[in-house]
């Protein structure tokens, strides 16, 4: 039996793609119909990748042709998925801020916030204008480390708009959710609420002119990270890890997040914290209690720069607890370590800005992931 193309198109007008109001022909889902005797090939383009919708479309097409045209027709359905472009959710750069550096870690407890605080004061001592945004919503520690727990940002008028004035400590501008909650109050927020609070601290603050804004991210790879990278074009990321295998496995995931095609944030390098223990009375002695050069080897494996190592020194813990970052201790092993790391961060930032285009903020395309915004 010879099948008629027009009859087949008329039959297809009686069915629609799930979730769409128009029939398959009117909506443009049916791209082409070809007949060869008792064989028919239907080319269909859908705008959703959902498997159940694709299967439903295929079953409906075969069923209507068998019922309305010819019950023994040999039907083949070719389905192609084309996801339509969605409106871009572009991150906004902050006027006056030259570089935004995200400090991240794959897991908690590796000293990421301590590294951030000490890196910030070291950069400030080197003459740079530095700010820190404590984006670790559920565990803000920067107010303690900078000895400003009881401080509250004041409101200032900037071009007719009310802005938060960051707290300044040791030459570093600082904002943290810890300034707006009591010390014994847990922050019990869902992702959207936390993201909204972060956006307010980012865009409703009077940061002024900064060479570096360091973002102290929460540990892991989650909603806050996506919200930050969706809101801001990040210059680059620094990943903090300790040398042992458990931490390195998570650090590798952290690097992978930034390097993913859908995120595409340059990784400036990896910092190894707690690299070795050195007693204050025997500064030349090094005891690698968590393993040796694990993060350094990981950096080599991932082909990203190794920015330096920080030892376990009692003064680092004490300085953090008392609110005076240990990097301020002149001519100490800690200060020297952070000077080396800061120099490497600066040089990698300069290299990144010279060799790569500005980072694009990302947009969320599905509930399951994200896609890079391309110019």
Coordinates of N, CA, C and O in Angstrom, one line a residue, residues 226-319:
X226 N 27.2 28.1 43.4 CA 26.5 28.4 42.2 C 25.9 29.8 42.3 O 26.0 30.6 41.3
X227 N 25.3 30.2 43.4 CA 24.7 31.5 43.5 C 25.8 32.6 43.4 O 25.6 33.6 42.7
X228 N 27.0 32.4 44.0 CA 28.0 33.4 43.9 C 28.5 33.5 42.5 O 28.7 34.6 42.0
X229 N 28.7 32.4 41.8 CA 29.3 32.4 40.5 C 28.2 32.9 39.5 O 28.5 33.3 38.4
X230 N 27.0 32.8 39.8 CA 25.9 33.3 39.0 C 25.8 34.8 39.2 O 25.4 35.5 38.3
X231 N 26.1 35.3 40.4 CA 26.0 36.7 40.7 C 27.2 37.5 40.2 O 27.1 38.7 39.9
X232 N 28.4 36.9 40.2 CA 29.6 37.7 40.0 C 30.5 37.0 39.0 O 30.6 35.8 39.0
X233 N 31.2 37.8 38.2 CA 32.2 37.2 37.3 C 33.5 37.0 38.1 O 34.3 38.0 38.3
X234 N 33.8 35.8 38.5 CA 34.9 35.5 39.4 C 36.2 35.6 38.6 O 36.3 34.9 37.5
X235 N 37.2 36.3 39.0 CA 38.5 36.3 38.3 C 39.2 35.0 38.4 O 39.7 34.5 37.3
X236 N 39.2 34.3 39.5 CA 39.8 33.0 39.6 C 39.6 32.4 41.0 O 39.0 33.1 41.9
X237 N 39.9 31.2 41.1 CA 39.6 30.4 42.4 C 40.9 29.9 42.9 O 41.8 29.5 42.2
X238 N 41.0 29.9 44.3 CA 42.1 29.3 45.0 C 41.5 28.1 45.8 O 40.5 28.3 46.6
X239 N 42.1 26.9 45.7 CA 41.5 25.8 46.5 C 42.5 25.4 47.6 O 43.7 25.3 47.4
X240 N 42.0 25.3 48.8 CA 42.8 24.9 50.0 C 42.6 23.5 50.3 O 41.5 23.0 50.4
X241 N 43.7 22.8 50.6 CA 43.6 21.4 51.1 C 44.7 21.1 52.1 O 45.7 21.8 52.2
X242 N 44.5 20.0 52.8 CA 45.6 19.4 53.6 C 46.2 18.2 52.9 O 45.6 17.8 51.9
X243 N 47.3 17.7 53.3 CA 48.0 16.7 52.5 C 47.4 15.3 52.5 O 47.7 14.5 51.6
X244 N 46.5 14.9 53.4 CA 46.1 13.6 53.5 C 45.1 13.2 52.4 O 44.4 14.1 51.8
X245 N 45.0 11.9 52.1 CA 44.2 11.5 50.9 C 42.7 11.8 50.9 O 42.1 12.2 49.9
X246 N 42.1 11.8 52.1 CA 40.7 12.1 52.3 C 40.4 13.6 51.8 O 39.5 13.9 51.1
X247 N 41.3 14.5 52.3 CA 41.1 15.9 51.9 C 41.4 16.1 50.5 O 40.8 16.9 49.8
X248 N 42.4 15.4 49.9 CA 42.8 15.6 48.5 C 41.7 15.2 47.6 O 41.5 15.8 46.5
X249 N 41.0 14.1 48.0 CA 39.9 13.6 47.1 C 38.9 14.7 47.0 O 38.3 14.9 45.9
X250 N 38.5 15.4 48.1 CA 37.5 16.4 48.0 C 38.1 17.7 47.3 O 37.3 18.4 46.7
X251 N 39.3 18.0 47.6 CA 39.9 19.1 46.9 C 39.9 18.9 45.4 O 39.7 19.9 44.6
X252 N 40.1 17.7 44.9 CA 40.1 17.4 43.5 C 38.7 17.7 42.9 O 38.5 18.2 41.8
X253 N 37.6 17.4 43.7 CA 36.3 17.7 43.3 C 36.1 19.2 43.2 O 35.4 19.7 42.4
X254 N 36.7 19.9 44.2 CA 36.5 21.4 44.2 C 37.2 22.0 43.0 O 36.6 22.9 42.4
X255 N 38.4 21.5 42.6 CA 39.0 22.0 41.4 C 38.2 21.7 40.2 O 38.0 22.5 39.3
X256 N 37.6 20.5 40.2 CA 36.8 20.0 39.1 C 35.6 20.9 38.9 O 35.2 21.2 37.7
X257 N 35.0 21.4 40.0 CA 33.8 22.2 39.9 C 34.2 23.5 39.1 O 33.4 23.9 38.2
X258 N 35.2 24.1 39.5 CA 35.6 25.4 38.8 C 36.0 25.2 37.4 O 35.8 26.0 36.5
X259 N 36.6 24.0 37.1 CA 37.2 23.8 35.7 C 36.1 23.2 34.8 O 36.4 23.1 33.6
X260 N 34.9 22.8 35.3 CA 33.9 22.3 34.5 C 33.5 23.2 33.4 O 33.5 24.4 33.6
X261 N 33.1 22.7 32.3 CA 32.8 23.5 31.1 C 31.6 24.4 31.4 O 31.6 25.6 31.0
X262 N 30.7 24.0 32.3 CA 29.5 24.8 32.6 C 29.8 25.9 33.6 O 29.0 26.8 33.8
X263 N 31.0 25.8 34.3 CA 31.4 26.9 35.3 C 32.5 27.7 34.7 O 32.3 28.9 34.6
X264 N 33.6 27.1 34.3 CA 34.7 27.8 33.6 C 35.2 29.0 34.3 O 35.4 30.1 33.8
X265 N 35.6 28.8 35.6 CA 36.3 29.8 36.4 C 37.8 29.3 36.5 O 38.1 28.2 36.9
X266 N 38.7 30.2 36.1 CA 40.1 29.8 36.1 C 40.6 29.4 37.5 O 40.2 30.2 38.5
X267 N 41.3 28.4 37.7 CA 41.9 28.0 39.0 C 43.3 28.6 39.1 O 44.2 28.2 38.4
X268 N 43.5 29.5 40.0 CA 44.8 30.2 40.2 C 45.8 29.2 40.8 O 47.0 29.4 40.6
X269 N 45.3 28.2 41.6 CA 46.2 27.3 42.2 C 45.7 26.7 43.5 O 44.5 26.9 43.9
X270 N 46.5 25.8 44.0 CA 46.2 25.1 45.3 C 47.1 25.4 46.4 O 48.3 25.6 46.1
X271 N 46.6 25.6 47.6 CA 47.4 25.9 48.8 C 47.3 24.7 49.7 O 46.2 24.2 49.9
X272 N 48.5 24.2 50.2 CA 48.5 23.1 51.1 C 48.6 23.7 52.5 O 49.6 24.3 52.9
X273 N 47.6 23.5 53.3 CA 47.6 23.9 54.7 C 47.9 22.7 55.6 O 47.7 21.6 55.2
X274 N 48.5 23.0 56.8 CA 48.9 22.0 57.7 C 49.9 21.0 57.0 O 49.8 19.8 57.2
X275 N 50.8 21.6 56.2 CA 51.7 20.8 55.4 C 52.6 20.0 56.3 O 53.0 18.8 56.0
X276 N 53.0 20.5 57.4 CA 53.9 19.8 58.4 C 53.8 20.5 59.7 O 53.4 21.7 59.8
X277 N 54.2 19.8 60.8 CA 54.3 20.4 62.1 C 55.7 20.9 62.4 O 56.7 20.1 62.2
X278 N 55.9 22.1 62.9 CA 57.2 22.6 63.3 C 57.1 23.2 64.6 O 56.3 24.1 64.8
X279 N 57.8 22.7 65.6 CA 57.8 23.3 67.0 C 58.4 24.7 67.0 O 59.4 24.9 66.3
X280 N 57.8 25.5 67.8 CA 58.4 26.9 67.9 C 59.8 26.9 68.3 O 60.6 27.7 67.9
X281 N 60.2 26.0 69.2 CA 61.6 26.0 69.7 C 62.5 25.3 68.8 O 63.8 25.4 68.9
X282 N 62.0 24.5 67.8 CA 62.8 23.9 66.8 C 62.3 24.1 65.4 O 61.7 23.2 64.7
X283 N 62.4 25.4 65.0 CA 61.8 25.7 63.7 C 62.3 25.0 62.5 O 61.7 25.0 61.4
X284 N 63.5 24.4 62.6 CA 64.0 23.7 61.4 C 63.5 22.3 61.3 O 63.7 21.7 60.3
X285 N 62.9 21.8 62.4 CA 62.3 20.5 62.4 C 61.0 20.4 61.7 O 60.1 21.3 62.0
X286 N 60.7 19.5 60.8 CA 59.5 19.3 60.1 C 58.9 17.9 60.3 O 59.6 17.0 60.0
X287 N 57.7 17.8 60.8 CA 57.1 16.5 61.0 C 55.8 16.5 60.1 O 54.8 17.2 60.4
X288 N 55.8 15.6 59.1 CA 54.7 15.6 58.1 C 53.6 14.6 58.7 O 53.5 13.5 58.2
X289 N 52.9 15.1 59.6 CA 51.9 14.2 60.3 C 50.7 13.9 59.5 O 50.0 12.9 59.8
X290 N 50.4 14.7 58.5 CA 49.2 14.4 57.6 C 49.7 13.9 56.2 O 48.9 13.8 55.3
X291 N 50.9 13.6 56.1 CA 51.4 13.2 54.8 C 52.3 14.3 54.2 O 52.3 15.4 54.7
X292 N 53.0 14.0 53.1 CA 54.0 14.9 52.6 C 53.7 15.3 51.2 O 53.5 14.4 50.3
X293 N 53.5 16.6 50.9 CA 53.4 17.2 49.5 C 52.2 16.6 48.8 O 52.2 16.5 47.6
X294 N 51.1 16.2 49.5 CA 49.9 15.7 48.9 C 49.3 16.7 47.9 O 49.0 16.4 46.8
X295 N 49.1 17.9 48.4 CA 48.4 19.0 47.6 C 49.3 19.4 46.5 O 48.9 19.7 45.4
X296 N 50.6 19.4 46.7 CA 51.6 19.8 45.7 C 51.5 18.8 44.5 O 51.6 19.1 43.4
X297 N 51.5 17.5 44.9 CA 51.4 16.5 43.9 C 50.0 16.5 43.1 O 50.0 16.3 41.9
X298 N 49.0 16.8 43.9 CA 47.7 17.0 43.2 C 47.7 18.1 42.2 O 47.1 18.0 41.1
X299 N 48.3 19.2 42.6 CA 48.4 20.4 41.7 C 49.1 19.9 40.4 O 48.7 20.3 39.3
X300 N 50.2 19.2 40.5 CA 50.9 18.7 39.3 C 50.0 17.8 38.5 O 50.0 17.9 37.3
X301 N 49.3 16.9 39.2 CA 48.4 16.0 38.5 C 47.3 16.7 37.7 O 46.9 16.3 36.6
X302 N 46.8 17.7 38.3 CA 45.7 18.5 37.7 C 46.2 19.6 36.8 O 45.3 20.3 36.1
X303 N 47.5 19.8 36.7 CA 48.1 20.8 35.9 C 47.6 22.2 36.3 O 47.2 23.0 35.4
X304 N 47.6 22.5 37.6 CA 47.2 23.8 38.1 C 48.4 24.2 39.0 O 49.2 23.4 39.5
X305 N 48.6 25.5 39.2 CA 49.8 26.0 39.9 C 49.7 25.6 41.4 O 48.6 25.5 42.0
X306 N 50.8 25.3 42.0 CA 50.9 25.1 43.4 C 51.4 26.4 44.1 O 52.4 27.0 43.8
X307 N 50.5 27.0 44.9 CA 50.8 28.4 45.4 C 51.6 28.4 46.7 O 52.1 29.5 47.0
X308 N 51.8 27.3 47.4 CA 52.6 27.3 48.6 C 52.0 26.4 49.7 O 50.9 25.9 49.6
X309 N 52.8 26.3 50.8 CA 52.3 25.5 51.9 C 52.4 26.3 53.2 O 53.3 27.2 53.3
X310 N 51.5 25.9 54.1 CA 51.5 26.6 55.4 C 51.7 25.5 56.5 O 50.9 24.5 56.5
X311 N 52.6 25.6 57.4 CA 52.8 24.6 58.4 C 51.8 24.7 59.5 O 51.0 25.6 59.7
X312 N 51.7 23.6 60.4 CA 50.9 23.7 61.6 C 51.8 24.3 62.7 O 52.8 23.8 63.1
X313 N 51.4 25.5 63.1 CA 52.1 26.2 64.1 C 51.1 26.7 65.2 O 50.0 27.2 64.8
X314 N 51.4 26.5 66.4 CA 50.4 26.8 67.5 C 50.0 28.3 67.4 O 48.8 28.6 67.7
X315 N 50.9 29.2 67.0 CA 50.6 30.6 66.9 C 49.5 30.9 65.9 O 48.8 31.9 66.1
X316 N 49.3 30.1 64.9 CA 48.3 30.3 63.9 C 46.9 30.2 64.6 O 46.0 31.0 64.4
X317 N 46.8 29.1 65.3 CA 45.5 28.9 66.0 C 45.3 30.0 67.1 O 44.2 30.5 67.2
X318 N 46.3 30.3 67.9 CA 46.1 31.3 68.9 C 45.8 32.7 68.3 O 44.9 33.4 68.8
X319 N 46.5 33.0 67.2 CA 46.2 34.3 66.5 C 44.8 34.4 66.0 O 44.1 35.4 66.1

